[in-house]
Structure formats: C-alpha cells, structure tokens
Tab-separated table of C-alpha atoms and ligand atoms in Angstrom:
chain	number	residue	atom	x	y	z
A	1	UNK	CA	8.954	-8.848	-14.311
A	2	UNK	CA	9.235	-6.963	-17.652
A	3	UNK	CA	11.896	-4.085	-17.766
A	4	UNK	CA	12.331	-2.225	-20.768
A	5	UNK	CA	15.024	0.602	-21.848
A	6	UNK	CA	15.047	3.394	-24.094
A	7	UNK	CA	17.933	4.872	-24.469
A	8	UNK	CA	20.925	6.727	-27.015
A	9	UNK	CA	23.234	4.260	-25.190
A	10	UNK	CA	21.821	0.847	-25.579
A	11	UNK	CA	25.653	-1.072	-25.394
A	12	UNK	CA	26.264	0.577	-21.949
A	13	UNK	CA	23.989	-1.752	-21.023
A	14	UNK	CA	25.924	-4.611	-21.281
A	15	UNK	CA	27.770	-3.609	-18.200
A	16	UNK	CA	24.201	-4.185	-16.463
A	17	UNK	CA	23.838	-8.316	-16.853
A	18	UNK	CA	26.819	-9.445	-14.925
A	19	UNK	CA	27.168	-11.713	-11.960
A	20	UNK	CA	23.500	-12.144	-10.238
A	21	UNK	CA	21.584	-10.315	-12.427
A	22	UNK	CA	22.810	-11.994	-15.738
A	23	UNK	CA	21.840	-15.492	-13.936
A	24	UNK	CA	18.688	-14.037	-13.234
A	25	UNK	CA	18.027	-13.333	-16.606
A	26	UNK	CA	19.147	-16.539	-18.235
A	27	UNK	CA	16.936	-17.960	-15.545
A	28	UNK	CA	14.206	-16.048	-17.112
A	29	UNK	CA	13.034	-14.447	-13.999
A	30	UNK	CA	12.725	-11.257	-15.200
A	31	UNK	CA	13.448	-9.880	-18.994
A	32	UNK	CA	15.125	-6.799	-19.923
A	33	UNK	CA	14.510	-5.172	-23.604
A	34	UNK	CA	16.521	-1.987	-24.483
A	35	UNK	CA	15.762	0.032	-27.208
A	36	UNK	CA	17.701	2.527	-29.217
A	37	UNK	CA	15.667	5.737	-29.449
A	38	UNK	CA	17.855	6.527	-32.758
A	39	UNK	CA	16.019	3.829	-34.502
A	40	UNK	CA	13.234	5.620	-34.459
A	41	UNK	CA	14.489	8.853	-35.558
A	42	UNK	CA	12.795	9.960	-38.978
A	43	UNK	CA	15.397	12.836	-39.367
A	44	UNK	CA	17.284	11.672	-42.702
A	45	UNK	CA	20.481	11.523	-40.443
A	46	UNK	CA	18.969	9.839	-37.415
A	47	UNK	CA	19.325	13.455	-35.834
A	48	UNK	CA	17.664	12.907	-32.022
A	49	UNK	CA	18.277	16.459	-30.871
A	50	UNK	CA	17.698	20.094	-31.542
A	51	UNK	CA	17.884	23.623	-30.012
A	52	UNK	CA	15.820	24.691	-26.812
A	53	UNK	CA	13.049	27.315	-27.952
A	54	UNK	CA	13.975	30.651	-26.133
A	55	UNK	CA	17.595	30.020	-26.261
A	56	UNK	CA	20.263	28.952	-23.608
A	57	UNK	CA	23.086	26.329	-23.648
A	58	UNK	CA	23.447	22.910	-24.947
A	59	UNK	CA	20.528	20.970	-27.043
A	60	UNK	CA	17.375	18.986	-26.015
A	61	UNK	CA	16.506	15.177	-27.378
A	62	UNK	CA	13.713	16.068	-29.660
A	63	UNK	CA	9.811	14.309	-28.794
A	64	UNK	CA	9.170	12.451	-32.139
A	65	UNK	CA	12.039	9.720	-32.023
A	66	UNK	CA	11.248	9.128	-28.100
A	67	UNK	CA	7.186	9.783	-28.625
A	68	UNK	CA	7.254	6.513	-31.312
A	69	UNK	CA	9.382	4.414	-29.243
A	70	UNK	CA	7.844	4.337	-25.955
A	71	UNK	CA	4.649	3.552	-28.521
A	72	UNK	CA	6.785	0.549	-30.080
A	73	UNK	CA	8.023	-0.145	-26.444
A	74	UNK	CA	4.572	-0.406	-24.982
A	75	UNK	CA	2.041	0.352	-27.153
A	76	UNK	CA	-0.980	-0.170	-24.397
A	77	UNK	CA	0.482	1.540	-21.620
A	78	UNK	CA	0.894	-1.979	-19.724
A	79	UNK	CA	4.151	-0.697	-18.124
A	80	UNK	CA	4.658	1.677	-15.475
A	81	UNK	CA	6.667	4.401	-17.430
A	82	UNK	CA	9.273	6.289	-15.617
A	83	UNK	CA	11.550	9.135	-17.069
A	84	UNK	CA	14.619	9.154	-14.498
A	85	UNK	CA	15.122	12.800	-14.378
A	86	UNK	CA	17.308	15.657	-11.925
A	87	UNK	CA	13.745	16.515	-10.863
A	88	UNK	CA	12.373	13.288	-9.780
A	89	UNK	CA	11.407	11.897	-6.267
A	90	UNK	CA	15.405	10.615	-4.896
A	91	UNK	CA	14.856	6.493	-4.928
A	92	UNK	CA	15.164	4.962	-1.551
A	93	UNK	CA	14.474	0.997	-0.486
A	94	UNK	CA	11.380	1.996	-0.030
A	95	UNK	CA	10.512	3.272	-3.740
A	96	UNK	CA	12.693	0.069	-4.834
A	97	UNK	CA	10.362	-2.565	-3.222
A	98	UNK	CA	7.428	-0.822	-4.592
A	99	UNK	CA	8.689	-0.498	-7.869
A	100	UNK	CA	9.804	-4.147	-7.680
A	101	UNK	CA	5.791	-5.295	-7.140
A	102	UNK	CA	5.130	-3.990	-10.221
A	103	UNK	CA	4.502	-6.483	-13.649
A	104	UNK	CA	6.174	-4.289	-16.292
A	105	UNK	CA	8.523	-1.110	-16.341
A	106	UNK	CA	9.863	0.951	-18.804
A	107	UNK	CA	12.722	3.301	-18.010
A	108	UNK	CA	13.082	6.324	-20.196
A	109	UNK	CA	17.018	7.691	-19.906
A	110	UNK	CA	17.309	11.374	-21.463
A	111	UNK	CA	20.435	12.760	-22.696
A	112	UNK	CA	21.885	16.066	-23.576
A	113	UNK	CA	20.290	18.641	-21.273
A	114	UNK	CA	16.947	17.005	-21.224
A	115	UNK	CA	13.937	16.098	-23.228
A	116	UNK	CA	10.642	17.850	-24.549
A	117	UNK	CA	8.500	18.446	-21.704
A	118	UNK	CA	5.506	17.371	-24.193
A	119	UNK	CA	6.786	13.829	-24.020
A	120	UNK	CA	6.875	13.942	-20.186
A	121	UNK	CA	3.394	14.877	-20.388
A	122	UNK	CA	1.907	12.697	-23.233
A	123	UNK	CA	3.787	9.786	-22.165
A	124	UNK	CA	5.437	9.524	-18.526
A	125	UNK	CA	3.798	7.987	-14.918
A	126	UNK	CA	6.691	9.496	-12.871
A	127	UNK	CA	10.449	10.807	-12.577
A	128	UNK	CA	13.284	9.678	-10.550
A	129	UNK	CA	16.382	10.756	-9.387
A	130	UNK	CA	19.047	8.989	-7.792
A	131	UNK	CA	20.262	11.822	-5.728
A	132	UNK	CA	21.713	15.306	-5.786
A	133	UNK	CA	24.550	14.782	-8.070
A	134	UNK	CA	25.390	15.889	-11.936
A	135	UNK	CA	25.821	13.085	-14.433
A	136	UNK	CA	26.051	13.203	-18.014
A	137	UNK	CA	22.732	11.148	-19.154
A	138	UNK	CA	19.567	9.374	-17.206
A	139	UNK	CA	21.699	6.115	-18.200
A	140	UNK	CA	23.908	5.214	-14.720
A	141	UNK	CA	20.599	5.971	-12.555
A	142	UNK	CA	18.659	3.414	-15.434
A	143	UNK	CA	20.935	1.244	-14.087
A	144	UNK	CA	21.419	1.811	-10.350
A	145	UNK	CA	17.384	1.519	-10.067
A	146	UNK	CA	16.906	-2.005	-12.114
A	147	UNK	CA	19.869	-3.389	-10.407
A	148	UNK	CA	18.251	-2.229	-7.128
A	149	UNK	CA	14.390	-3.638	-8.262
A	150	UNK	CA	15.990	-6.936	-9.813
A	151	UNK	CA	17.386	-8.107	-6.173
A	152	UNK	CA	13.751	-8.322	-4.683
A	153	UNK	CA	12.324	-9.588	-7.536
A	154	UNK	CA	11.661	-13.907	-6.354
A	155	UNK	CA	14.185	-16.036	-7.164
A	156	UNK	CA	16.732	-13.756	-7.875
A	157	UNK	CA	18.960	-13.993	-5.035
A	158	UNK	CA	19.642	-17.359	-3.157
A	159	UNK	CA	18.970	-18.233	-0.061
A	160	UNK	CA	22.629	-17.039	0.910
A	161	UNK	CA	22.172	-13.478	-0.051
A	162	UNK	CA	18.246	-13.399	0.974
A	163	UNK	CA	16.288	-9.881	1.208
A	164	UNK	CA	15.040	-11.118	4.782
A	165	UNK	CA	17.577	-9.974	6.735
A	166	UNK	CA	18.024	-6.510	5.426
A	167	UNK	CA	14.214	-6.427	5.845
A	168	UNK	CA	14.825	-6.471	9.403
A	169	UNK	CA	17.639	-4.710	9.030
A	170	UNK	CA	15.810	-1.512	7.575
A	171	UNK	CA	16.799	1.605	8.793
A	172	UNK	CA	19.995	0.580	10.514
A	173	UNK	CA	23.557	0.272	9.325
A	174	UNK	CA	25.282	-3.098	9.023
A	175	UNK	CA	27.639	-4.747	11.849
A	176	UNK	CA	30.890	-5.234	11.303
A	177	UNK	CA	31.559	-8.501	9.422
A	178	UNK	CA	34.833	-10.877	9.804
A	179	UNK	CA	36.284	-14.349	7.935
A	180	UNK	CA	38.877	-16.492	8.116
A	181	UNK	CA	41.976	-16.332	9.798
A	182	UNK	CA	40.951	-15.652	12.889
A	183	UNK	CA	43.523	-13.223	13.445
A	184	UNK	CA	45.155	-11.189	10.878
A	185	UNK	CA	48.093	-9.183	11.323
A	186	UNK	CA	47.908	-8.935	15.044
A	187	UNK	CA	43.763	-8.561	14.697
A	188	UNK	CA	41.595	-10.617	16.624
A	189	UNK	CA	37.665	-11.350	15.632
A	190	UNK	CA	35.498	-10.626	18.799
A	191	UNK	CA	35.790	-13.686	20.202
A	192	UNK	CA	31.928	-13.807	20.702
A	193	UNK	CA	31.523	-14.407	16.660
A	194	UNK	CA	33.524	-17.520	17.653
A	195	UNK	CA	31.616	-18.814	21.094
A	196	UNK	CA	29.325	-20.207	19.149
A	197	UNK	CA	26.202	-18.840	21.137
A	198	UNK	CA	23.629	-17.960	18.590
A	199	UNK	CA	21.821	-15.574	21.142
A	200	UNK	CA	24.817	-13.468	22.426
A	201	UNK	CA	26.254	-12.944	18.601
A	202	UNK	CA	23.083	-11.353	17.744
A	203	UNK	CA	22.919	-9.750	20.537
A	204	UNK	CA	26.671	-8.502	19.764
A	205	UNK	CA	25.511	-7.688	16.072
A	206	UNK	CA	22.026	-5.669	17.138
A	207	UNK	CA	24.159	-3.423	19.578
A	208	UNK	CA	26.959	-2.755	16.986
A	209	UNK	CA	24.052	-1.778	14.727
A	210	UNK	CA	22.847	0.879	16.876
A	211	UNK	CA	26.013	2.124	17.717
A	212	UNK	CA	27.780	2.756	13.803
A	213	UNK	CA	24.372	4.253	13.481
A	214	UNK	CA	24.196	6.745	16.117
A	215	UNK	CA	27.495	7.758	15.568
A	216	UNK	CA	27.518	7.702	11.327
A	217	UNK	CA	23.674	8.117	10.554
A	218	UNK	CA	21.345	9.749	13.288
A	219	UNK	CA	19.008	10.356	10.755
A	220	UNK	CA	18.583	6.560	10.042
A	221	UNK	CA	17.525	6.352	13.576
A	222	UNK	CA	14.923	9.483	14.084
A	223	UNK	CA	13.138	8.025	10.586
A	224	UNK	CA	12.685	4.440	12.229
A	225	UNK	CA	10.428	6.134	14.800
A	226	UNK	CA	8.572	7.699	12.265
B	1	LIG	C1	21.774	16.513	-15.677
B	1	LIG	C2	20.601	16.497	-17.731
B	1	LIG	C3	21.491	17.871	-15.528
B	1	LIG	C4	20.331	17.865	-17.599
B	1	LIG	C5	16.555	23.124	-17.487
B	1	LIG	C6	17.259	24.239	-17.793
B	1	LIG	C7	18.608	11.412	-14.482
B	1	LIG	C8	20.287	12.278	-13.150
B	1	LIG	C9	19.713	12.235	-14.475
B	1	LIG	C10	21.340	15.835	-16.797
B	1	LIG	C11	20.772	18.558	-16.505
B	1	LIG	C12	19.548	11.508	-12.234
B	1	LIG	C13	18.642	22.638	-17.538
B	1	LIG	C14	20.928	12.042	-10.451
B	1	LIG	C15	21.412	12.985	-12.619
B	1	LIG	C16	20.123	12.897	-15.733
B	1	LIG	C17	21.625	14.375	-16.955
B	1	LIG	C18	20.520	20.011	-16.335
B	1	LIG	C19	19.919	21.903	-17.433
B	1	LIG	N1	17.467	22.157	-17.339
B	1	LIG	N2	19.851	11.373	-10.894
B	1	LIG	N3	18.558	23.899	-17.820
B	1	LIG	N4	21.674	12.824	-11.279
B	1	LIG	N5	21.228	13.628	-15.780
B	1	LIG	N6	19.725	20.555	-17.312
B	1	LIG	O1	22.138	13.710	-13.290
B	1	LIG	O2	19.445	12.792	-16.725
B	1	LIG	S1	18.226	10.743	-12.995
C-alpha cells in the first residue's frame, strides 16, 4: 500500500514509524510519503493561510498551496483522497479494514480552523473524524487512522500479534490477560490458564468476554446482533 501525507507538520511524523510500523516500512510493505503543503505556497513568504470571507475568529489554510500539492501528490487521482475533518464519518474497525483494501491513500490534515471548502470539493473522496473531541490540527487523527490501516495491511504484523483473533474477537471486549509469576503480591492467575486444557481456557476466556462486555459496553453487544 501507498500512503501519502500532506500536511504543515511534516516532522510530527516522525513520531509515526516506530516499533512495528517502522519495520514494516523498511520491509517495504507499505510506503509512506509526506509532503509539506508550505512548499507549495506561491505567497512570497510561504503564507498558507488567510481570513474567512464574512468574518469570524481565527484564519483558514488558503486552496492554492493545498490545490497544487494534492496535484504533485497524485496527479491522476490513483489514491483514495481523504480530508480528516470534525465533520467526517467517526472511523471504526470497520472503516479501517476497508480503508486498508485499498492500493493508494492520501491523507489531507488541515490546520488552523479549517480549509477552503473549494478544495474539499475539487479535490476530496471523503472526510473522517476520529471522534467527538477538539484537537488542534487533522495531524494526530492522520496518524491514529494509518497506524490503524498499517496493522491489517499483509505482512505487517507476525504471526504473534495476528489480526485473526481480534477478527473473531469483533464486537467484544478482551479477557483478562496474566504472565509470569504465577502469583504476585498475594494474586493468583485462575488456575484454569494453568490446567493446561485448551478447551476449558477458551471456554474461561469467551465467558469473561461476555461478561466485561455486558457490564462496560452493552452497546458492543446489541450491534453484534445487528
Ligand atoms: C477542530 C479545526 C475544530 C477546526 C466552521 C466554523 C480532523 C479532528 C480534526 C479543528 C475546528 C478530527 C469552525 C477529531 C478533531 C481537526 C482541528 C472548528 C471552527 N468551523 N477528529 N467554525 N477531532 N481538528 N472550526 O479535531 O482538523 S479529524
């Protein structure tokens, strides 16, 4: 998968390619481009903003720095483009592992207190939010979503930390999990995670599911019967 980034913030990116994901890359299973929308500014100063029309507070990124880079970015429209936005649809798994089928995205992070809506219209496939929260630029969400999309795309988690088990997972809190020692300041592990019998620890595991789930997220469990 292609992945690329336009953004006023193309360092915080660097924070992205750690740990899994940054073996991913060097592994070349997917690629990640950024791009620096300033770059493209042809203000004398590099200027990327400007004052709404019809007044109000703060400033808006202005359309002809962002219009020429998604064109430099991908100039025939391979990539599915999405503008992560307040507005958009709220990602879920669901929107992850479709998103993650896809060849080639490009992520378009506003800043300020948003962009031109001409550029969402010339340019944009769809908006998405990462929920119903204030932050300061589309960046963070940028980076929630590919970090999300990158751990279903093949080969970039081992067997160890596999996608399959979640899959089955889906829609249900996690059980309770326990390592070494086997006690720990006074603290047992349920002795069936110890037995040994394959059957009755999953057994153990599916019921805790259901429980945490019913008491912590009913919702989880009226939307699996959907
Ligand atoms: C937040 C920009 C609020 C502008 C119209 C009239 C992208 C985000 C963002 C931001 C406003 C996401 C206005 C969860 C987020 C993002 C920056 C409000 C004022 N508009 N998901 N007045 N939370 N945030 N604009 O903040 O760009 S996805």
């Amino acid at each position: 998968m292609k992945i690329k980034v336009l953004t006023l913030f193309p360092e915080a990116y660097q924070g992205l390619t750690v740990g899994i994901l940054q073996k991913a890359l060097d592994a070349g299973k997917f690629s990640l481009e950024v791009y620096n929308i300033r770059d493209f500014s042809e203000d004398k100063h590099k200027k990327c903003d400007d004052y709404p029309f019809g007044g109000g507070a703060g400033m808006l990124m202005t359309p002809q720095p962002i219009y020429d880079c998604v064109q430099a970015a991908d100039p025939e429209h391979r990539a599915k483009r999405i503008y992560l936005s307040p507005k958009g649809e709220t990602l879920s798994q669901k929107k992850v592992l479709s998103l993650s089928q896809e060849e080639e995205l490009l992520f378009l992070c506003g800043s300020y207190e948003g962009i031109d809506q001409r550029v969402i219209d010339l340019c944009i496939d769809e908006e998405l939010s990462i929920g119903d929260y204030v932050l300061t630029s589309g960046d963070l969400p940028c980076m929630v979503t590919i970090n999300a999309i990158a751990r279903y795309v093949d080969g970039v988690l081992g067997s160890e930390e596999s996608t399959e088990e979640e899959s089955f997972a889906a829609g249900l809190l996690e059980y309770p999990q326990y390592t070494r020692p086997q006690e720990f300041r006074g603290m047992r592990v349920p002795d069936v995670l110890v037995s040994g019998n394959h059957a009755e620890v999953a057994k153990w595991r599916r019921e805790r599911q259901l429980e945490l789930t019913k008491k912590l997220r009913p919702d989880l469990l009226k939307k699996e019967k959907e």
